Short mmCIF file of C-alpha atoms in Angstrom, two decimals:
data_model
loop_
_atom_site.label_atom_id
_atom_site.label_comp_id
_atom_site.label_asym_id
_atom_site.label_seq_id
_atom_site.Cartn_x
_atom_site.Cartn_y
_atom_site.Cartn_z
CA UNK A 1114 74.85 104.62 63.86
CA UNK A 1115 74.95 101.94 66.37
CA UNK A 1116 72.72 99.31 64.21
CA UNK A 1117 75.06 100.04 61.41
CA UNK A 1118 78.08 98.20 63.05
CA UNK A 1119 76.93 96.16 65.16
CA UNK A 1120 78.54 93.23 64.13
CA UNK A 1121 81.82 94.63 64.16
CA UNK A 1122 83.41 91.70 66.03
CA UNK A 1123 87.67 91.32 66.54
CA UNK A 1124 89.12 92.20 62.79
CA UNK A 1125 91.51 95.14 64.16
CA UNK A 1126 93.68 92.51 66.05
CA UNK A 1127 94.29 90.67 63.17
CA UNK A 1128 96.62 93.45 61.39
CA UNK A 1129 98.40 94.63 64.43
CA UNK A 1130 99.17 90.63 64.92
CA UNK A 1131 101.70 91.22 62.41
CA UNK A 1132 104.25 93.16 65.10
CA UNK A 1133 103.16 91.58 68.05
CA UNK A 1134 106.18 89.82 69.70
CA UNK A 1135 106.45 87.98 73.13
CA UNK A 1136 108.28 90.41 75.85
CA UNK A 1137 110.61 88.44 77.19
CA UNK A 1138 110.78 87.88 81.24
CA UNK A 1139 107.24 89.27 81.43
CA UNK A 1140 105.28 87.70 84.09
CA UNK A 1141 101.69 86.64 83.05
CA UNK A 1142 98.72 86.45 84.61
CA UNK A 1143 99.25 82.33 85.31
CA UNK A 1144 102.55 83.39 87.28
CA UNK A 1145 100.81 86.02 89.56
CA UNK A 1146 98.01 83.49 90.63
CA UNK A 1147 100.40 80.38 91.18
CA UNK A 1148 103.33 82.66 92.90
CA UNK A 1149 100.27 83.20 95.13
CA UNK A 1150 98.98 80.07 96.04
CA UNK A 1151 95.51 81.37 94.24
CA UNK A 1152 95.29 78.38 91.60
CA UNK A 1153 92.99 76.50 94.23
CA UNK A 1154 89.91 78.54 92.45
CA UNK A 1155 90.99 77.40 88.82
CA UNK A 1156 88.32 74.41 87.73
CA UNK A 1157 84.94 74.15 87.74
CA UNK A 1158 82.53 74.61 90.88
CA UNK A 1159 78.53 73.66 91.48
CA UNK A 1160 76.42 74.68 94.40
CA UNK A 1161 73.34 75.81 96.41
CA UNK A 1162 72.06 79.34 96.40
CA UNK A 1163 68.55 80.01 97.44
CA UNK A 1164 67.31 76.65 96.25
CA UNK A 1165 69.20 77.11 93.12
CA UNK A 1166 71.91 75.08 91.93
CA UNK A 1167 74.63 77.82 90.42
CA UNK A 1168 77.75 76.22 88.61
CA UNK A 1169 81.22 78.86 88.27
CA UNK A 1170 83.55 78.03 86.39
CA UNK A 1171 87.30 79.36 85.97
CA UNK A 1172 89.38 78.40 83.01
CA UNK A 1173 92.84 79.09 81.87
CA UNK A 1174 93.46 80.03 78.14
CA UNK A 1175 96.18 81.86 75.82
CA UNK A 1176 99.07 80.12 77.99
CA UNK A 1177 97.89 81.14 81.16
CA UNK A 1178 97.95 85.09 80.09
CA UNK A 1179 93.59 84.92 80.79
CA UNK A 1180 90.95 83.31 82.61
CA UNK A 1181 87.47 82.47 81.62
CA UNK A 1182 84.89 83.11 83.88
CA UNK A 1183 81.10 81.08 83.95
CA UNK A 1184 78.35 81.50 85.64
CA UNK A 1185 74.89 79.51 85.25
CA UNK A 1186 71.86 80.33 87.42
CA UNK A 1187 68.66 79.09 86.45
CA UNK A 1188 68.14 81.11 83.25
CA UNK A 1189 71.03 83.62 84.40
CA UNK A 1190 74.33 83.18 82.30
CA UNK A 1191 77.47 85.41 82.56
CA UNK A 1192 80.64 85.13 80.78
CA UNK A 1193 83.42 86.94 81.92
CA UNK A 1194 87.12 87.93 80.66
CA UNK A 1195 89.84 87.86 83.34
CA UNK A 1196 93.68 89.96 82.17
CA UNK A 1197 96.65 91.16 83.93
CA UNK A 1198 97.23 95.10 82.95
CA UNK A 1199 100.84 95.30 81.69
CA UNK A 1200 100.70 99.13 82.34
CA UNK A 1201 99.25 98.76 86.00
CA UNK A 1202 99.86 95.51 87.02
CA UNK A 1203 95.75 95.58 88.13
CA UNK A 1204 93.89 91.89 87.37
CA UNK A 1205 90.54 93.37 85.60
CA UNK A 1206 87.37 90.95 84.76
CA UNK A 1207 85.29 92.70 82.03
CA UNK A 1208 82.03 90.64 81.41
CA UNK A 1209 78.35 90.26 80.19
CA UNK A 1210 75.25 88.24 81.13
CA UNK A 1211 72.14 87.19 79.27
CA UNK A 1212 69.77 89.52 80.86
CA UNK A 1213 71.22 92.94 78.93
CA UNK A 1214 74.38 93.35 81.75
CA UNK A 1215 77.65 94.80 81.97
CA UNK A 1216 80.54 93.99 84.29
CA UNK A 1217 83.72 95.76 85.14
CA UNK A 1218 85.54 95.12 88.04
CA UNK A 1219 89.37 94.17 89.58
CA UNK A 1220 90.56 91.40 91.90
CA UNK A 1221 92.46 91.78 94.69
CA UNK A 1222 94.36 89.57 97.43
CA UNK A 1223 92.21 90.11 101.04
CA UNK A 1224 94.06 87.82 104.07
CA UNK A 1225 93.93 85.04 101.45
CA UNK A 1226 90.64 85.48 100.28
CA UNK A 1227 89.79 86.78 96.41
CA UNK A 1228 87.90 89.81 95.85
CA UNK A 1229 86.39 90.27 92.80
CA UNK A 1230 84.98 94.01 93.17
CA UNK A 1231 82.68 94.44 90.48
CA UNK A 1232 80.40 97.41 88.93
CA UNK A 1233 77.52 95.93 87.25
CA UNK A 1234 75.58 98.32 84.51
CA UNK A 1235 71.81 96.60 83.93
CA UNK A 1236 69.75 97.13 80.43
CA UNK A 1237 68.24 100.50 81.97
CA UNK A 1238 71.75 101.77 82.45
CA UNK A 1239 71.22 101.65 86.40
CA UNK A 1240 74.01 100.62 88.42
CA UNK A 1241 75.10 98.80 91.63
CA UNK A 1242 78.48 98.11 93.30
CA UNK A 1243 79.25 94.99 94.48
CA UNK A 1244 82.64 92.58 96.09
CA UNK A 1245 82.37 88.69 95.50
CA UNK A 1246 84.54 87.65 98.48
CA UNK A 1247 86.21 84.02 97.48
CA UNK A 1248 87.40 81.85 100.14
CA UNK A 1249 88.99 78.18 100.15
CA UNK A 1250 88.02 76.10 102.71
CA UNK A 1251 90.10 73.11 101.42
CA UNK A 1252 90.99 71.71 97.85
CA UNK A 1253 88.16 70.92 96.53
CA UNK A 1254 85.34 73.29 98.44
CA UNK A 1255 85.36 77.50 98.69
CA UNK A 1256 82.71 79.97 99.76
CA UNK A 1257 81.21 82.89 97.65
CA UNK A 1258 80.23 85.32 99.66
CA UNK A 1259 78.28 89.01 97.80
CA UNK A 1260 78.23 92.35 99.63
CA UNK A 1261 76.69 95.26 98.48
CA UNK A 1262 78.96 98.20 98.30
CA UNK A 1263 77.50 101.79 99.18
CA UNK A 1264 78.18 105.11 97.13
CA UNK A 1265 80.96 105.83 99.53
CA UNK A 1266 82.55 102.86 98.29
CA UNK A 1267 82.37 101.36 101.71
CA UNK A 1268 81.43 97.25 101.84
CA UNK A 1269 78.58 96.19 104.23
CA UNK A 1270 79.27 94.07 107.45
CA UNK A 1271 77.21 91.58 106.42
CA UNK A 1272 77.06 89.53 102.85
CA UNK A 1273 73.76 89.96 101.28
CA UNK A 1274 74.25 86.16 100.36
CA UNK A 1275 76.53 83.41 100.81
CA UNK A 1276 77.05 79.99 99.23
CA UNK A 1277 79.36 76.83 99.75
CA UNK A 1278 80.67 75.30 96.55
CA UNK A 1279 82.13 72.04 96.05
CA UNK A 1280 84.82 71.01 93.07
CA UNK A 1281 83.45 69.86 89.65
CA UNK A 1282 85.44 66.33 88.61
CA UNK A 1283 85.58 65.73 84.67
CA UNK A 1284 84.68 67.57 81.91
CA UNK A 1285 81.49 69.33 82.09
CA UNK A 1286 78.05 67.81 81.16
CA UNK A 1287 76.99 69.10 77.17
CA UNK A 1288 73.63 70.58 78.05
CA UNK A 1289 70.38 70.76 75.30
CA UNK A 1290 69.98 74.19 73.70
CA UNK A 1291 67.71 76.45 75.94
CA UNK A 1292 65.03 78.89 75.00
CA UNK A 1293 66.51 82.35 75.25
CA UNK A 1294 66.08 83.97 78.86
CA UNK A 1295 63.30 86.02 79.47
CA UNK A 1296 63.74 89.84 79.53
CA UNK A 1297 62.15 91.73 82.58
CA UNK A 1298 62.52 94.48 80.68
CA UNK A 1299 62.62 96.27 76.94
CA UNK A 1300 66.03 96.71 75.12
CA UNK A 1301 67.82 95.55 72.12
CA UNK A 1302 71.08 93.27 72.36
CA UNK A 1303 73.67 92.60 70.44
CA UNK A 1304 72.20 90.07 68.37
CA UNK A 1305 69.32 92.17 67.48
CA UNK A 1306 71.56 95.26 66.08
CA UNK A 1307 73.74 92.89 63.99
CA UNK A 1308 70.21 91.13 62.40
CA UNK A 1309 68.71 95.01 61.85
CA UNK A 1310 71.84 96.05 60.76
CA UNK A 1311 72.07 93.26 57.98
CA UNK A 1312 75.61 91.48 59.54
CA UNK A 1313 75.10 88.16 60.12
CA UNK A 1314 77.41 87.48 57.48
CA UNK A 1315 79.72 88.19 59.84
CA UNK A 1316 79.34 85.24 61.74
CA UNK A 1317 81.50 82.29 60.90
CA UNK A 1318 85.44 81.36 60.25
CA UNK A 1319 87.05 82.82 58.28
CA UNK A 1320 91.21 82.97 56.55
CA UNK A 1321 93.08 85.40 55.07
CA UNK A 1322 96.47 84.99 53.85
CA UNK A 1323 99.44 87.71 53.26
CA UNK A 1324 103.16 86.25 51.77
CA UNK A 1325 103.37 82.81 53.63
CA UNK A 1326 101.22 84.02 56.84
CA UNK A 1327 97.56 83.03 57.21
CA UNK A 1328 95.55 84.31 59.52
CA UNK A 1329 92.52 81.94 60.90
CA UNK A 1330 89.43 84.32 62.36
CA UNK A 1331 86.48 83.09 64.07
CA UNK A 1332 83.50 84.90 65.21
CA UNK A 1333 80.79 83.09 67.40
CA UNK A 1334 77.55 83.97 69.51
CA UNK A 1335 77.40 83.71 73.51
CA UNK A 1336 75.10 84.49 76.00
CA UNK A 1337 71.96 84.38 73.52
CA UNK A 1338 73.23 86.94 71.45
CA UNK A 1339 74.08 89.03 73.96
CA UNK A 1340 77.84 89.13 73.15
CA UNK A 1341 80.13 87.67 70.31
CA UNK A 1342 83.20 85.90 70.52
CA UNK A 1343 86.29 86.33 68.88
CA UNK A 1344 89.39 83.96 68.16
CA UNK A 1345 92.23 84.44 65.84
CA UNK A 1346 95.22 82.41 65.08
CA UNK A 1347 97.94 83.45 63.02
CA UNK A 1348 101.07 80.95 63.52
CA UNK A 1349 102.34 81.01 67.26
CA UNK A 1350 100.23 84.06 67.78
CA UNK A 1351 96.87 83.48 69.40
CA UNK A 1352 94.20 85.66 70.32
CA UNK A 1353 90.52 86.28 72.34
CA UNK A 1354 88.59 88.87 72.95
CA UNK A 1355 84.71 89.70 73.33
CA UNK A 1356 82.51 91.98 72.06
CA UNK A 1357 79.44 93.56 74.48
CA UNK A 1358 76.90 96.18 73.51
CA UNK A 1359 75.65 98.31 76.68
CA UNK A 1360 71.98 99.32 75.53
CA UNK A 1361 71.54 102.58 78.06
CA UNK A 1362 74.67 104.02 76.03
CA UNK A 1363 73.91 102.59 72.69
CA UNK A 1364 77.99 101.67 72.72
CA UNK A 1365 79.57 98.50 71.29
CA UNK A 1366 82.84 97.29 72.70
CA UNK A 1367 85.65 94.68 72.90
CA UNK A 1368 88.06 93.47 74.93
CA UNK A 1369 90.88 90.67 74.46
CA UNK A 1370 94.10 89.42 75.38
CA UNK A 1371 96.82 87.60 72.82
CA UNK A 1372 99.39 84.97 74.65
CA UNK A 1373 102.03 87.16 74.56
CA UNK A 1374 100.52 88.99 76.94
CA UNK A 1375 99.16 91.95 75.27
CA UNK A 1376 95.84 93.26 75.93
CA UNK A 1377 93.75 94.85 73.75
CA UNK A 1378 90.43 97.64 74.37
CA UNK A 1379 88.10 99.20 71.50
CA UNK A 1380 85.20 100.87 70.74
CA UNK A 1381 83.17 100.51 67.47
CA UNK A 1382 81.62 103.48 65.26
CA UNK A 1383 80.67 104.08 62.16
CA UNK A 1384 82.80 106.37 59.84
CA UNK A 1385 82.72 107.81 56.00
CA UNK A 1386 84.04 104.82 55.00
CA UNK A 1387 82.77 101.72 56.53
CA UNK A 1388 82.78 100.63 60.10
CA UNK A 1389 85.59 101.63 62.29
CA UNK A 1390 87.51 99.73 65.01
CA UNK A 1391 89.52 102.32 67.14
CA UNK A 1392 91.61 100.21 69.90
CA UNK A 1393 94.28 100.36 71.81
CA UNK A 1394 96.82 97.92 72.34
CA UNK A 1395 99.12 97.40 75.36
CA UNK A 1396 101.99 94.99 75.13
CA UNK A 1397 103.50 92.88 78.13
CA UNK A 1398 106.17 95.43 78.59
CA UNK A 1399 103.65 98.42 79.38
CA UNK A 1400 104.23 100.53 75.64
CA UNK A 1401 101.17 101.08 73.71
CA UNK A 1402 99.59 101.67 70.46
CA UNK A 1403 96.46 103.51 68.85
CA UNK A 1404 95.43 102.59 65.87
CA UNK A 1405 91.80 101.97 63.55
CA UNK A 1406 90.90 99.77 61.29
CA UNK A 1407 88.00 99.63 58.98
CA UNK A 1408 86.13 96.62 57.14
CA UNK A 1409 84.12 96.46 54.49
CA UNK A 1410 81.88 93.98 52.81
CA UNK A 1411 82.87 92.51 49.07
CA UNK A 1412 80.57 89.75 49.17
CA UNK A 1413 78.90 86.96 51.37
CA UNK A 1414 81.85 85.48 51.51
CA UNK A 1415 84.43 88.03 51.35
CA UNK A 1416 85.61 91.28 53.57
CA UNK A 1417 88.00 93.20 53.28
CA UNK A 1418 90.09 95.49 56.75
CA UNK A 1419 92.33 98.53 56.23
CA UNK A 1420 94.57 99.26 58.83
CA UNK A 1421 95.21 103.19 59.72
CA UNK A 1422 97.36 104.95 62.07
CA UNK A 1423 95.82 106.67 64.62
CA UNK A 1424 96.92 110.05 62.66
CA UNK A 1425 97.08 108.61 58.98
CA UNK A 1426 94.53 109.30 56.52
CA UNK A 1427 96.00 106.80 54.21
CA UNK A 1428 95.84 103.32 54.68
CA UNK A 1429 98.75 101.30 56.12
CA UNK A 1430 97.83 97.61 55.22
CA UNK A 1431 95.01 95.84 53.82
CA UNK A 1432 93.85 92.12 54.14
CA UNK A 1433 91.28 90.30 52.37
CA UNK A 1434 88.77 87.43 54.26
CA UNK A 1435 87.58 84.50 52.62
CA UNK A 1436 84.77 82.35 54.08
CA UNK A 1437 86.11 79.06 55.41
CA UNK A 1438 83.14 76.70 54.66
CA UNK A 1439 81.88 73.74 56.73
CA UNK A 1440 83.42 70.39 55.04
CA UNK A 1441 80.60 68.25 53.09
CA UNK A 1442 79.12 65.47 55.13
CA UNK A 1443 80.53 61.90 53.97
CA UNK A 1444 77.75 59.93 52.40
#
């Protein structure tokens, strides 16, 4: 079931796009962290861990309403998705790495400091607790500090490591194309599921148009495969999101935020009639939505999404994809 769909990638924002409105006086994400004196740890960071150089990175996007997290360690590389929860008013990363990992977790405010308090889920499915304790020392320097985190949920006295980072000036340096990282142990990723599964196709922009609205869709590989990305823009509406297979539960699924402040969560599956999207949407003022949408394949270069209700067995709204081609190179 799993290898069937495992491509399926952001298509069920693009329908619900169509009644997504900005809630006015909403506060964002950007507002919580500069109301807070927290934007210190926005830019991009570089330094020593256990002879290591390890280079973090935290970067705004969709108007401040998300962060994007980096992380590069040697052959370790992580890529997390920060949101504000319009229902709970929680700041959640969800994230994945190139070594078959999961990461959920919430950041808090600790005397200043930011705790990112994480639960990581390896390839095997076994797990650990951890807090990432982030401290500024001035405006361009902070501390990382990890604890491990026992089943009680209690943190240790002690960090079981602890690094000094200094501020990144400039954009970042475009690094050569490395061979994939190597896997300590046997399981199947993403990447592998969508080749098996015959979706590559998937891959790619794409732009479907409905009256006078177009609707620009882009899906792109991370982490070696290990998770997709997903972009759409559709007017003043613009939207991210990520998808991340967990291999000791054989389950594909996506999160994303649009800059109105919504934020959306899905799982994948496949059903009678092609593969299903079944997400949930929250907008900025807390209400939410449940709905599914499934795609099917006309041709290399075409797909087609029908959007249900979460109770309808007839479909609501249907848009066709064409294949946005790379321009010809000038002679």
């Amino acid at each position: 079931m799993v290898r069937r769909l495992a491509s399926s990638t952001g298509i069920a924002i693009v329908l619900l796009a169509l009644c997504t409105l900005p809630a006015a006086g909403q506060m964002k994400l950007g507002d919580f962290i500069e109301n807070g004196g927290y934007d210190w740890i926005i830019g991009r960071w570089a330094g020593e861990n256990e002879g290591t150089t390890t280079e973090v990175e935290y970067k705004w996007i969709l108007d401040k309403h998300a962060v994007l997290t980096e992380v590069k360690m040697g052959e370790f590389k992580f890529r997390g998705f920060v949101m504000l929860s319009p229902s709970t008013g929680e700041i959640t990363e969800t994230a994945a790495d190139n070594m078959g990992g999961t990461w959920k977790g919430d950041w808090t405010d600790e005397g200043g400091d930011l705790v990112f308090r994480v639960r990581h889920t390896d390839a095997n499915g076994q797990v650990r607790k951890v807090e990432f304790v982030h401290a500024k020392v001035d405006a361009d320097t902070i501390t990382i500090a990890m604890y491990r985190v026992d089943d009680s949920g209690s943190r240790g006295f002690e960090p079981s490591g602890k690094a000094t980072y200094k501020r990144q000036r400039g954009a970042a340096a475009t690094q050569a194309a490395a061979t994939e990282a190597r896997r300590w142990v046997e399981y199947q990723k993403l990447g592998d599921l969508v080749t098996e599964g015959g979706y590559d196709w998937m891959l790619g922009k794409w732009l479907a148009s409905e009256s006078d609205q177009q609707y620009a869709l882009e899906h792109t590989w991370v982490l070696d495969k290990h998770a997709a990305l997903v972009d759409l823009k559709m007017g003043d509406f613009v939207y991210h999101g990520m998808i991340m297979y967990v291999p000791s539960r054989q389950e594909i699924f996506q999160v994303g935020a649009d800059n109105t402040g919504g934020v959306w969560n899905g799982t994948w599956e496949q059903s009678y009639d092609g593969a299903t999207h079944r997400v949930e949407y929250t907008g900025a003022d807390g209400s939410t939505r449940k709905m599914e949408h499934v795609y099917s394949k006309t041709d290399n270069d075409t797909f087609q999404v029908k959007e249900y209700g979460s109770q309808s067995s007839q479909a609501r709204r249907t848009l066709t994809f064409k294949r946005q081609k790379a321009p010809a190179a000038a002679k």
